[in-house]
PDB file of C-alpha atoms in Angstrom:
ATOM      1  CA  UNK A  86     -17.987  41.689  23.292  1.00  0.00           C
ATOM      2  CA  UNK A  87     -18.844  40.140  19.951  1.00  0.00           C
ATOM      3  CA  UNK A  88     -18.096  36.535  19.051  1.00  0.00           C
ATOM      4  CA  UNK A  89     -18.027  34.846  15.649  1.00  0.00           C
ATOM      5  CA  UNK A  90     -20.844  32.640  14.445  1.00  0.00           C
ATOM      6  CA  UNK A  91     -20.274  29.103  15.730  1.00  0.00           C
ATOM      7  CA  UNK A  92     -22.600  27.773  13.026  1.00  0.00           C
ATOM      8  CA  UNK A  93     -20.362  29.153  10.304  1.00  0.00           C
ATOM      9  CA  UNK A  94     -17.236  27.618  11.848  1.00  0.00           C
ATOM     10  CA  UNK A  95     -18.974  24.271  12.368  1.00  0.00           C
ATOM     11  CA  UNK A  96     -20.089  24.274   8.717  1.00  0.00           C
ATOM     12  CA  UNK A  97     -16.491  24.980   7.599  1.00  0.00           C
ATOM     13  CA  UNK A  98     -15.259  22.260   9.965  1.00  0.00           C
ATOM     14  CA  UNK A  99     -17.561  19.652   8.420  1.00  0.00           C
ATOM     15  CA  UNK A 100     -16.576  20.784   4.927  1.00  0.00           C
ATOM     16  CA  UNK A 101     -12.901  20.305   5.796  1.00  0.00           C
ATOM     17  CA  UNK A 102     -13.648  16.922   7.372  1.00  0.00           C
ATOM     18  CA  UNK A 103     -15.332  15.785   4.156  1.00  0.00           C
ATOM     19  CA  UNK A 104     -12.233  16.674   2.135  1.00  0.00           C
ATOM     20  CA  UNK A 105      -9.989  14.970   4.701  1.00  0.00           C
ATOM     21  CA  UNK A 106     -12.019  11.774   4.215  1.00  0.00           C
ATOM     22  CA  UNK A 107     -11.747  12.119   0.416  1.00  0.00           C
ATOM     23  CA  UNK A 108      -7.985  12.663   0.693  1.00  0.00           C
ATOM     24  CA  UNK A 109      -7.624   9.681   3.037  1.00  0.00           C
ATOM     25  CA  UNK A 110      -9.557   7.452   0.630  1.00  0.00           C
ATOM     26  CA  UNK A 111      -7.335   8.548  -2.256  1.00  0.00           C
ATOM     27  CA  UNK A 112      -4.176   7.923  -0.250  1.00  0.00           C
ATOM     28  CA  UNK A 113      -5.389   4.519   0.974  1.00  0.00           C
ATOM     29  CA  UNK A 114      -6.303   3.470  -2.591  1.00  0.00           C
ATOM     30  CA  UNK A 115      -3.016   4.918  -3.894  1.00  0.00           C
ATOM     31  CA  UNK A 116      -4.975   6.687  -6.625  1.00  0.00           C
ATOM     32  CA  UNK A 117      -3.978  10.319  -6.275  1.00  0.00           C
ATOM     33  CA  UNK A 118      -0.506  10.218  -4.743  1.00  0.00           C
ATOM     34  CA  UNK A 119       0.591  13.782  -3.988  1.00  0.00           C
ATOM     35  CA  UNK A 120      -2.895  15.215  -4.548  1.00  0.00           C
ATOM     36  CA  UNK A 121      -4.358  12.995  -1.832  1.00  0.00           C
ATOM     37  CA  UNK A 122      -1.604  13.945   0.599  1.00  0.00           C
ATOM     38  CA  UNK A 123      -2.017  17.661  -0.178  1.00  0.00           C
ATOM     39  CA  UNK A 124      -5.762  17.344   0.368  1.00  0.00           C
ATOM     40  CA  UNK A 125      -5.154  15.612   3.701  1.00  0.00           C
ATOM     41  CA  UNK A 126      -2.625  18.211   4.817  1.00  0.00           C
ATOM     42  CA  UNK A 127      -4.479  21.341   3.723  1.00  0.00           C
ATOM     43  CA  UNK A 128      -7.944  20.359   4.909  1.00  0.00           C
ATOM     44  CA  UNK A 129      -6.500  18.675   8.009  1.00  0.00           C
ATOM     45  CA  UNK A 130      -5.075  22.061   8.992  1.00  0.00           C
ATOM     46  CA  UNK A 131      -8.527  23.506   8.332  1.00  0.00           C
ATOM     47  CA  UNK A 132     -10.040  20.959  10.724  1.00  0.00           C
ATOM     48  CA  UNK A 133      -7.572  22.020  13.428  1.00  0.00           C
ATOM     49  CA  UNK A 134      -8.163  25.744  12.838  1.00  0.00           C
ATOM     50  CA  UNK A 135     -11.966  25.555  12.767  1.00  0.00           C
ATOM     51  CA  UNK A 136     -12.046  23.251  15.793  1.00  0.00           C
ATOM     52  CA  UNK A 137      -9.924  25.807  17.679  1.00  0.00           C
ATOM     53  CA  UNK A 138     -12.277  28.629  16.646  1.00  0.00           C
ATOM     54  CA  UNK A 139     -15.176  26.845  18.341  1.00  0.00           C
ATOM     55  CA  UNK A 140     -13.407  26.785  21.717  1.00  0.00           C
ATOM     56  CA  UNK A 141     -14.690  29.572  24.013  1.00  0.00           C
ATOM     57  CA  UNK A 142     -12.308  32.528  24.175  1.00  0.00           C
ATOM     58  CA  UNK A 143     -10.538  31.627  20.916  1.00  0.00           C
ATOM     59  CA  UNK A 144     -12.031  34.456  18.898  1.00  0.00           C
ATOM     60  CA  UNK A 145     -13.809  37.695  19.760  1.00  0.00           C
ATOM     61  CA  UNK A 146     -14.027  41.428  19.199  1.00  0.00           C
ATOM     62  CA  UNK A 147     -14.072  43.632  22.297  1.00  0.00           C
ATOM     63  CA  UNK A 148     -15.269  47.205  21.764  1.00  0.00           C
ATOM     64  CA  UNK A 149     -14.526  49.801  24.431  1.00  0.00           C
ATOM     65  CA  UNK A 150     -14.888  53.546  24.810  1.00  0.00           C
ATOM     66  CA  UNK A 151     -11.188  54.153  24.016  1.00  0.00           C
ATOM     67  CA  UNK A 152     -10.857  51.608  21.192  1.00  0.00           C
ATOM     68  CA  UNK A 153     -11.167  47.949  20.332  1.00  0.00           C
ATOM     69  CA  UNK A 154      -9.203  44.720  20.304  1.00  0.00           C
ATOM     70  CA  UNK A 155      -9.743  41.377  18.693  1.00  0.00           C
ATOM     71  CA  UNK A 156      -8.567  37.845  19.253  1.00  0.00           C
ATOM     72  CA  UNK A 157      -8.206  35.172  16.582  1.00  0.00           C
ATOM     73  CA  UNK A 158      -7.058  31.618  17.345  1.00  0.00           C
ATOM     74  CA  UNK A 159      -6.139  32.774  20.871  1.00  0.00           C
ATOM     75  CA  UNK A 160      -3.813  35.519  19.544  1.00  0.00           C
ATOM     76  CA  UNK A 161      -4.856  38.905  20.900  1.00  0.00           C
ATOM     77  CA  UNK A 162      -4.291  42.162  19.119  1.00  0.00           C
ATOM     78  CA  UNK A 163      -3.191  45.182  21.109  1.00  0.00           C
ATOM     79  CA  UNK A 164      -5.889  47.702  21.981  1.00  0.00           C
ATOM     80  CA  UNK A 165      -6.370  49.773  18.845  1.00  0.00           C
ATOM     81  CA  UNK A 166      -7.357  53.313  19.791  1.00  0.00           C
ATOM     82  CA  UNK A 167     -10.148  55.119  17.938  1.00  0.00           C
ATOM     83  CA  UNK A 168      -7.840  58.099  17.349  1.00  0.00           C
ATOM     84  CA  UNK A 169      -5.386  55.838  15.498  1.00  0.00           C
ATOM     85  CA  UNK A 170      -7.781  54.464  12.878  1.00  0.00           C
ATOM     86  CA  UNK A 171      -9.736  55.706   9.884  1.00  0.00           C
ATOM     87  CA  UNK A 172     -13.389  55.016   9.324  1.00  0.00           C
ATOM     88  CA  UNK A 173     -14.406  51.394   8.834  1.00  0.00           C
ATOM     89  CA  UNK A 174     -15.603  50.134   5.485  1.00  0.00           C
ATOM     90  CA  UNK A 175     -16.325  46.870   3.693  1.00  0.00           C
ATOM     91  CA  UNK A 176     -13.912  45.575   1.056  1.00  0.00           C
ATOM     92  CA  UNK A 177     -13.719  42.470  -1.108  1.00  0.00           C
ATOM     93  CA  UNK A 178     -10.532  40.426  -0.937  1.00  0.00           C
ATOM     94  CA  UNK A 179      -9.342  39.184  -4.332  1.00  0.00           C
ATOM     95  CA  UNK A 180      -9.519  36.604  -5.796  1.00  0.00           C
ATOM     96  CA  UNK A 181     -12.233  35.049  -3.577  1.00  0.00           C
ATOM     97  CA  UNK A 182     -14.359  38.174  -3.257  1.00  0.00           C
ATOM     98  CA  UNK A 183     -14.699  37.471   0.492  1.00  0.00           C
ATOM     99  CA  UNK A 184     -16.047  40.631   2.130  1.00  0.00           C
ATOM    100  CA  UNK A 185     -14.518  41.941   5.343  1.00  0.00           C
ATOM    101  CA  UNK A 186     -14.339  45.087   7.431  1.00  0.00           C
ATOM    102  CA  UNK A 187     -11.183  47.107   6.754  1.00  0.00           C
ATOM    103  CA  UNK A 188      -9.630  50.272   8.145  1.00  0.00           C
ATOM    104  CA  UNK A 189      -6.393  52.224   8.078  1.00  0.00           C
ATOM    105  CA  UNK A 190      -4.353  51.943  11.270  1.00  0.00           C
ATOM    106  CA  UNK A 191      -2.030  54.925  11.358  1.00  0.00           C
ATOM    107  CA  UNK A 192       0.312  53.779  14.145  1.00  0.00           C
ATOM    108  CA  UNK A 193       0.683  50.085  13.226  1.00  0.00           C
ATOM    109  CA  UNK A 194       4.067  48.602  12.486  1.00  0.00           C
ATOM    110  CA  UNK A 195       5.044  46.017   9.842  1.00  0.00           C
ATOM    111  CA  UNK A 196       5.019  48.273   6.818  1.00  0.00           C
ATOM    112  CA  UNK A 197       5.459  45.482   4.232  1.00  0.00           C
ATOM    113  CA  UNK A 198       2.284  43.666   5.324  1.00  0.00           C
ATOM    114  CA  UNK A 199       0.415  46.974   5.422  1.00  0.00           C
ATOM    115  CA  UNK A 200       1.536  47.755   1.860  1.00  0.00           C
ATOM    116  CA  UNK A 201       0.277  44.371   0.622  1.00  0.00           C
ATOM    117  CA  UNK A 202      -3.036  44.863   2.445  1.00  0.00           C
ATOM    118  CA  UNK A 203      -3.362  48.360   0.949  1.00  0.00           C
ATOM    119  CA  UNK A 204      -2.840  46.935  -2.531  1.00  0.00           C
ATOM    120  CA  UNK A 205      -5.363  44.098  -2.063  1.00  0.00           C
ATOM    121  CA  UNK A 206      -8.178  45.842  -0.173  1.00  0.00           C
ATOM    122  CA  UNK A 207      -7.479  49.576  -0.252  1.00  0.00           C
ATOM    123  CA  UNK A 208      -6.814  49.632   3.507  1.00  0.00           C
ATOM    124  CA  UNK A 209      -3.863  48.791   5.735  1.00  0.00           C
ATOM    125  CA  UNK A 210      -5.732  46.499   8.138  1.00  0.00           C
ATOM    126  CA  UNK A 211      -8.860  44.407   8.467  1.00  0.00           C
ATOM    127  CA  UNK A 212     -10.785  42.349  10.966  1.00  0.00           C
ATOM    128  CA  UNK A 213     -10.598  38.550  10.607  1.00  0.00           C
ATOM    129  CA  UNK A 214     -14.348  37.994  11.079  1.00  0.00           C
ATOM    130  CA  UNK A 215     -17.630  39.896  11.162  1.00  0.00           C
ATOM    131  CA  UNK A 216     -18.475  38.407  14.580  1.00  0.00           C
ATOM    132  CA  UNK A 217     -22.026  37.293  13.895  1.00  0.00           C
ATOM    133  CA  UNK A 218     -22.949  40.491  12.047  1.00  0.00           C
ATOM    134  CA  UNK A 219     -22.943  41.310   8.371  1.00  0.00           C
ATOM    135  CA  UNK A 220     -19.762  43.123   7.303  1.00  0.00           C
ATOM    136  CA  UNK A 221     -21.863  46.257   6.688  1.00  0.00           C
ATOM    137  CA  UNK A 222     -23.461  45.966  10.132  1.00  0.00           C
ATOM    138  CA  UNK A 223     -20.098  45.578  11.843  1.00  0.00           C
ATOM    139  CA  UNK A 224     -18.614  48.551   9.952  1.00  0.00           C
ATOM    140  CA  UNK A 225     -21.635  50.655  10.973  1.00  0.00           C
ATOM    141  CA  UNK A 226     -21.299  49.603  14.633  1.00  0.00           C
ATOM    142  CA  UNK A 227     -17.576  50.406  14.759  1.00  0.00           C
ATOM    143  CA  UNK A 228     -18.064  53.725  12.973  1.00  0.00           C
ATOM    144  CA  UNK A 229     -20.752  54.606  15.531  1.00  0.00           C
ATOM    145  CA  UNK A 230     -18.345  53.911  18.418  1.00  0.00           C
ATOM    146  CA  UNK A 231     -15.559  55.836  16.673  1.00  0.00           C
ATOM    147  CA  UNK A 232     -17.885  58.814  16.038  1.00  0.00           C
ATOM    148  CA  UNK A 233     -18.982  58.813  19.679  1.00  0.00           C
ATOM    149  CA  UNK A 234     -15.324  58.922  20.765  1.00  0.00           C
ATOM    150  CA  UNK A 235     -14.658  61.761  18.312  1.00  0.00           C
ATOM    151  CA  UNK A 236     -17.662  63.728  19.622  1.00  0.00           C
ATOM    152  CA  UNK A 237     -16.470  63.474  23.215  1.00  0.00           C
ATOM    153  CA  UNK A 238     -12.811  64.257  22.494  1.00  0.00           C
ATOM    154  CA  UNK A 239     -13.306  66.983  19.901  1.00  0.00           C
ATOM    155  CA  UNK A 240     -15.479  69.010  22.285  1.00  0.00           C
ATOM    156  CA  UNK A 241     -12.830  69.020  25.019  1.00  0.00           C
TER     157      UNK A 241
END
């Protein structure tokens, strides 16, 4: 079981809080109007999301012999079987350049989202976090588990 870095989420939380304070000051001084309200709304949602990520059980990656599953903001994915995915690799998400672990999930539904993902990252699916590892380290770990499953099931 891998969990995301709490330090990273706490840093993002404080960053969002700073912008919430800036937005609140603009709104209270009636300087920015819509900009202040947008700042409050957007970064306020960030405060809620990053606070939720700090709660135990809100986010994790569980790796098992038959596959893996992940949970983000208390929403659990189904178990994704090793036989149903391609190898794992690191991709950059435009325009931010944020790097994440991606893979092709052959049996997933929601074709329109998969097509958009394929266009953006070159893969149909990706993991929402690197769970305390570097993206390269996580891709290596998952590829190792997938290869072990292949070795056992190809010899049968």
